[in-house]
Coordinates of C-alpha atoms in Angstrom, one line a residue:
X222 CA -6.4 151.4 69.6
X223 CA -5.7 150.6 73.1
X224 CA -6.9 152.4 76.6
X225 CA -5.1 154.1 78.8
X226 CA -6.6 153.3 82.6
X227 CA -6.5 156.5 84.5
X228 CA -8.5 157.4 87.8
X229 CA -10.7 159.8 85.5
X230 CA -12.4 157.2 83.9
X231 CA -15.2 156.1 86.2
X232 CA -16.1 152.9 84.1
X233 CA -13.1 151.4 85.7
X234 CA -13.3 152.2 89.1
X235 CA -15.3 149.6 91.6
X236 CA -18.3 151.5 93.0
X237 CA -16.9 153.1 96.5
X238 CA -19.6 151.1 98.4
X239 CA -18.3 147.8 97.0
X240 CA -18.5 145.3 99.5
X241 CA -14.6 143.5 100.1
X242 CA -15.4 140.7 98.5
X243 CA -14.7 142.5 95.2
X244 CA -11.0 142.4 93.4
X245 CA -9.9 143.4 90.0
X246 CA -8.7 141.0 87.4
X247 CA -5.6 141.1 85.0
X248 CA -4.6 139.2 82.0
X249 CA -1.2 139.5 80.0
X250 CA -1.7 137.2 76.9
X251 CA 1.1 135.2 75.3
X252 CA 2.4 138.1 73.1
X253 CA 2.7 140.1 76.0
X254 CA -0.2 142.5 75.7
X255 CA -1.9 143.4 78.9
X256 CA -5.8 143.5 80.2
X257 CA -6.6 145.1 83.3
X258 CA -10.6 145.1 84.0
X259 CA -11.6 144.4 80.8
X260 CA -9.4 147.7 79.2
X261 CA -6.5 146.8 77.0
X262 CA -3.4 149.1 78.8
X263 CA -1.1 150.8 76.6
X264 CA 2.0 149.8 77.4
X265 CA 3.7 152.9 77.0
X266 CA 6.6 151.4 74.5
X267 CA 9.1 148.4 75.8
X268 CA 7.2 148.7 79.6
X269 CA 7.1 145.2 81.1
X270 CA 3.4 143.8 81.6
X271 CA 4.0 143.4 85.2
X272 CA 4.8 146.7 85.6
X273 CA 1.5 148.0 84.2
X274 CA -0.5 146.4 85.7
X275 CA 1.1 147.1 89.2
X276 CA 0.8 150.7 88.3
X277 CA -2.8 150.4 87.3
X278 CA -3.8 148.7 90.1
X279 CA -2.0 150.9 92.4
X280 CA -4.2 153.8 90.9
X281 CA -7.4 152.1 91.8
X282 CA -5.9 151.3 95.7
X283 CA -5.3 155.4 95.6
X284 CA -8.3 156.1 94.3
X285 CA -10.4 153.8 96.6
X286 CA -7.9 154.7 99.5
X287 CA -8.1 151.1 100.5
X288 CA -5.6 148.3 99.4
X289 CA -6.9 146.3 96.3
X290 CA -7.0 142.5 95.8
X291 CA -6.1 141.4 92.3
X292 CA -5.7 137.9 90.3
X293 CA -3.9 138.1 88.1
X294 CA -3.8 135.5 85.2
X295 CA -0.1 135.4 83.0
X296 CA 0.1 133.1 80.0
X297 CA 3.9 134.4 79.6
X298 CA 4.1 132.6 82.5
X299 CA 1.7 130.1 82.8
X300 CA 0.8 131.4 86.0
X301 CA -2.3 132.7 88.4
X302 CA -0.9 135.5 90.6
X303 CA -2.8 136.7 93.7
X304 CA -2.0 139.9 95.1
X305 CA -2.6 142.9 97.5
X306 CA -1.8 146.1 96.4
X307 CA -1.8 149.2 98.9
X308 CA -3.1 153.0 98.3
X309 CA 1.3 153.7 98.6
X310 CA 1.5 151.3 95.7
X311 CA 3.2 148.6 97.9
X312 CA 2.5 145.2 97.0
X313 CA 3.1 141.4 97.6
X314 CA 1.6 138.5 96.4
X315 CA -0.4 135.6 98.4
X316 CA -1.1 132.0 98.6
X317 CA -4.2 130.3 98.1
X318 CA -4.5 129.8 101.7
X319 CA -4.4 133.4 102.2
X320 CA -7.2 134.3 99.4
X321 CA -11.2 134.3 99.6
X322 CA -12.5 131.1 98.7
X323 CA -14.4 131.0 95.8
X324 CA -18.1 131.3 95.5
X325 CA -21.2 132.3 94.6
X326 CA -21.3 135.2 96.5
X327 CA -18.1 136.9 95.7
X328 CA -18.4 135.7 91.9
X329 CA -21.9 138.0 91.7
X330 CA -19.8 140.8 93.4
X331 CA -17.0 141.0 91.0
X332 CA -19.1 140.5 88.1
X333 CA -22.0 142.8 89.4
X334 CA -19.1 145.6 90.0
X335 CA -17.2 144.7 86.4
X336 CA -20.1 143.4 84.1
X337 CA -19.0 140.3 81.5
X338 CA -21.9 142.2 79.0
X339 CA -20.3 145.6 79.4
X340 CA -16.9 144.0 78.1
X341 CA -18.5 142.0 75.8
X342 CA -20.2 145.3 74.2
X343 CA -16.3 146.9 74.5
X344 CA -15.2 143.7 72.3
X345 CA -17.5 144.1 69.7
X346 CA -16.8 147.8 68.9
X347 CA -13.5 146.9 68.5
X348 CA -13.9 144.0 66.5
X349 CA -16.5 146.4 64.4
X350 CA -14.2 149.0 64.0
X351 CA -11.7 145.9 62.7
X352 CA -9.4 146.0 65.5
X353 CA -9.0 142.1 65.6
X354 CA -6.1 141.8 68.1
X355 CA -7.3 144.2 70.5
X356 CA -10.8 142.6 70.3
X357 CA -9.0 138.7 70.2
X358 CA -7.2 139.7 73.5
X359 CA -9.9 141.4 75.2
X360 CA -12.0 137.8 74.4
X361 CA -9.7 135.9 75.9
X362 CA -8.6 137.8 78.6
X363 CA -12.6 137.5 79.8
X364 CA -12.5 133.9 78.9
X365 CA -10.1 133.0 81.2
X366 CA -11.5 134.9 84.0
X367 CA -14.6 134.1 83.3
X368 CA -13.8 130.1 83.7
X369 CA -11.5 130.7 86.5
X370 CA -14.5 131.9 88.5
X371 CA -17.0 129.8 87.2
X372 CA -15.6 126.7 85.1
X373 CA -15.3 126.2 81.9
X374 CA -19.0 124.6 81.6
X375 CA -20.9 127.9 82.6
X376 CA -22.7 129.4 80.2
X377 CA -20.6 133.0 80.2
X378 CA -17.6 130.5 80.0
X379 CA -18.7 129.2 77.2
X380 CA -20.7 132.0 75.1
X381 CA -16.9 134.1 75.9
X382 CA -15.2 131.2 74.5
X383 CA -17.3 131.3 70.9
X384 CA -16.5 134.8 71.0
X385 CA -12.7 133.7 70.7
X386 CA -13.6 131.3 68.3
X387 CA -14.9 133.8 66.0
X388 CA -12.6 136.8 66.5
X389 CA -9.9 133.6 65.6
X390 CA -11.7 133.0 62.7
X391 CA -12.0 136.6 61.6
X392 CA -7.8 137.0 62.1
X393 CA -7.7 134.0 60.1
X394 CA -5.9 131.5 62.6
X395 CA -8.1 128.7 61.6
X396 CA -6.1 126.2 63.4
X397 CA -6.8 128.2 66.6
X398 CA -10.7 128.8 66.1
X399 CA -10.9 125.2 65.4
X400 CA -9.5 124.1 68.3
X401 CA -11.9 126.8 70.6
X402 CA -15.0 126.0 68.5
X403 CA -14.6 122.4 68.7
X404 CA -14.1 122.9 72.9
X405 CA -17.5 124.6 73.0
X406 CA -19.4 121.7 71.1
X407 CA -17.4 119.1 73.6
X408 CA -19.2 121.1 76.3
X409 CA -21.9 121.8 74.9
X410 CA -22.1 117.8 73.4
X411 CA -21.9 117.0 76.8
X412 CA -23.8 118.5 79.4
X413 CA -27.0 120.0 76.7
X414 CA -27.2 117.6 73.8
X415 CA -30.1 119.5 72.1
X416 CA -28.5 122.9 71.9
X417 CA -25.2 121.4 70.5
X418 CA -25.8 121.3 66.5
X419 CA -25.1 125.1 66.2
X420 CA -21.8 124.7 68.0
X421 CA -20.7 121.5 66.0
X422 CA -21.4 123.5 63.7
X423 CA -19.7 126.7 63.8
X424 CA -16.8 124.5 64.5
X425 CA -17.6 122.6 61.4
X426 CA -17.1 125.9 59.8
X427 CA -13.6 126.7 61.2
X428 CA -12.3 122.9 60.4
X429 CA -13.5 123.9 56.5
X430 CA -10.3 126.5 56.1
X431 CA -7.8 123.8 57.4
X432 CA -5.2 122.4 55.1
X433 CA -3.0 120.3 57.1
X434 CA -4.3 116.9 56.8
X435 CA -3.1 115.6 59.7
X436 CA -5.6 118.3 61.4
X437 CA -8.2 117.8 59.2
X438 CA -8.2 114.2 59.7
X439 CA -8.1 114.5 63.6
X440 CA -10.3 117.3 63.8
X441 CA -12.7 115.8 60.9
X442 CA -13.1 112.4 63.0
X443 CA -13.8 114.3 66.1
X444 CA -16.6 116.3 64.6
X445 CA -18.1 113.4 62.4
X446 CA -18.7 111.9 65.8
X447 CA -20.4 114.4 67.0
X448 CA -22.6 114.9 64.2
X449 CA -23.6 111.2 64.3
X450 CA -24.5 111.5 67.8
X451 CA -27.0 114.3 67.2
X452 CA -28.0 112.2 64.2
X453 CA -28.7 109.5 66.2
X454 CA -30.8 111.8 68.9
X455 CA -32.9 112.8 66.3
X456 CA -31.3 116.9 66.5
X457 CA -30.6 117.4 63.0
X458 CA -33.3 119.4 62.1
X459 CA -31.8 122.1 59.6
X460 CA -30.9 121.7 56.0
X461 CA -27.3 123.2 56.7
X462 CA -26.7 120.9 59.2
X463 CA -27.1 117.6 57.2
X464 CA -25.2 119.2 54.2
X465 CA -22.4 119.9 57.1
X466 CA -22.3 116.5 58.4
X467 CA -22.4 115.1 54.7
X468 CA -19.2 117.7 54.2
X469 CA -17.3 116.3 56.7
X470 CA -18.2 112.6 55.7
X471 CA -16.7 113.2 51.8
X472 CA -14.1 115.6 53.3
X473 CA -12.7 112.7 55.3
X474 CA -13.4 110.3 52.5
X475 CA -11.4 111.7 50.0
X476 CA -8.8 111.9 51.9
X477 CA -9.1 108.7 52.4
X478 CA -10.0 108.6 55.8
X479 CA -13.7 108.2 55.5
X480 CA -14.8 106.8 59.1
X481 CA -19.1 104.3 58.0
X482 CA -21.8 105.5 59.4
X483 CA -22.0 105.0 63.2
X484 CA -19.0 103.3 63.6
X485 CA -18.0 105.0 66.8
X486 CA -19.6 107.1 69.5
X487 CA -19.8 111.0 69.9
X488 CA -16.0 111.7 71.0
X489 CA -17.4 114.5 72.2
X490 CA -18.7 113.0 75.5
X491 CA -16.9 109.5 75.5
X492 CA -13.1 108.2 75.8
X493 CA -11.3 107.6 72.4
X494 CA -11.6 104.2 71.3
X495 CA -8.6 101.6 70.9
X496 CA -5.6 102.7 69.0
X497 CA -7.1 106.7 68.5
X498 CA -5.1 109.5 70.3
X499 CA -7.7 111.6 71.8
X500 CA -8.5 114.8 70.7
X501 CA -6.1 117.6 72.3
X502 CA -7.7 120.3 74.7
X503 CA -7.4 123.4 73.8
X504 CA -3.7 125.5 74.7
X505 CA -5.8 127.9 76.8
X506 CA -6.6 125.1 79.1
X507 CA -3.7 124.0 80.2
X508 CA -3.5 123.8 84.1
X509 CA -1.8 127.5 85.5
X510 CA 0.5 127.2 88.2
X511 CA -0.6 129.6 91.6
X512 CA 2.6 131.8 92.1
X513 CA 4.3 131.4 94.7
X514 CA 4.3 134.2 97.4
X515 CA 7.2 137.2 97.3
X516 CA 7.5 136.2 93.3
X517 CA 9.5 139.7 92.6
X518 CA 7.2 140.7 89.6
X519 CA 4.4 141.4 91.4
X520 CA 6.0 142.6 94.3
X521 CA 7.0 146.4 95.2
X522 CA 7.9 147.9 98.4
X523 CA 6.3 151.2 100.0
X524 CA 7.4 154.5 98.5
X525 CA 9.0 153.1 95.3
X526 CA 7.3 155.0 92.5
X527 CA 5.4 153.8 89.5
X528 CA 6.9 151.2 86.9
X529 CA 10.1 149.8 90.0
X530 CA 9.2 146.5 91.4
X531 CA 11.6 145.5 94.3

């Protein structure tokens, strides 16, 4: 089920005393579907994303009676759009040089007026109520925002990220929840060492339903380094974690691709040794280009009505 953003529903409106610093965020995921504030938009049929979300916006600029700043972030496009949009739906986009710098200050505005908790909450009653792609979207579409604003090693970042992971899991694209499980215990390996084993794990868990074996092999060598390294540190202190790590270890062995005991360091936080490719970052993480400014998408002149860009 998807949500149709109208003025009426207060919970996505800005308070009116927000301070300027404040703009909306959008997200229009690889398939096309559309995220505006946290609210998955019902695209009303064949409706073009940019098209939605310049109408939804446009409704908050007329609500507010003040023009609206917006980023938007476009994976059909592998793109970051920055835009103005104007109570009389008008809009343009703008350069980097033209937008607020990031910060502290402006990242507690937007997040105090569009709480990451409150769309966490919206994600999990649709992932409850077994609406995997709606939830799946909703993750990533706060993922992405979420490490925009704050990189991809801040704790939101990375807590939205497992999220991902698991929603991934649960629409059974293993090969895709690997890959975002094994990013958070890479983080996670690298800048808090003790609170890494129930990552490596989770990711260990995702790796268990792959069947290529040129995955499991690179994936498998990644994560046997990692549980090494927390070997090594002493952090193994569960049961299920040792009988992971020993998984791996036969895994990887009977394929024969066993890797002895502490032959290499955590790949997690070091380079790849001689002769092995490193491991791939995950697709989401793939740099996004800034648009350029009067890209025709996001851009609609004064008095053209809903749904016409110019």
């Amino acid at each position: 089920m998807t949500h149709s953003l109208t003025p009426r529903d207060k919970g996505n409106l800005p308070a009116l005393g927000a301070p300027p610093l404040i703009r909306l965020d959008a997200y229009v995921a690889e398939d096309g579907s559309t995220v505006v504030n946290g609210h998955l938009l019902d695209m009303g049929g064949t409706r073009p994303p940019n098209e939605t979300i310049l109408d939804a916006i446009a409704m908050f600029a007329r609500t507010l009676g003040a023009p609206v700043a917006a980023t938007v972030i476009d994976r059909t496009a592998q793109q970051v759009a920055r835009l103005r949009v104007h109570p009389d739906g008008s809009s343009r986009t703008i350069g980097e040089d033209e937008d607020l710098p990031p910060g502290r200050e402006r990242t507690a505005a937007e997040e105090e007026a569009f709480p990451p908790l409150a769309r966490v909450e919206r994600i999990i009653q649709h992932a409850q109520r077994e609406e995997l792609h709606a939830a799946f979207v909703l993750a990533s579409a706060l993922r992405e925002h979420l490490t925009l604003r704050r990189g991809a090693e801040d704790e939101l970042s990375l807590e939205a990220r497992a999220i991902e992971a698991y929603l991934a899991y649960l629409r059974g694209d293993h090969m895709l929840s690997t890959v975002l499980a094994l990013t958070v215990a890479r983080i996670r390996c690298r800048t808090d060492l003790n609170r890494a084993a129930p990552d490596v794990a989770r990711a260990t868990a995702a790796w268990q339903r792959l069947w290529d074996e040129g995955q499991v092999a690179t994936r498998g060598q990644e994560l046997l380094h990692m549980w090494e390294r927390l070997s090594a540190a002493g952090l193994l202190q569960e049961a299920s974690h040792h009988a992971m790590a020993q998984a791996v270890r036969s895994r990887l062995a009977q394929g024969g691709r066993s890797v002895p005991q502490g032959s290499a360091p955590a790949a997690a936080a070091l380079p790849a040794g001689p002769g092995q490719a490193p491991a791939p970052a995950a697709p989401e993480d793939k740099p996004l280009k800034p648009t350029r400014r009067g890209l025709r998408r996001f851009t609609r002149r004064a008095g053209r009505s809903p749904g016409q860009s110019s």
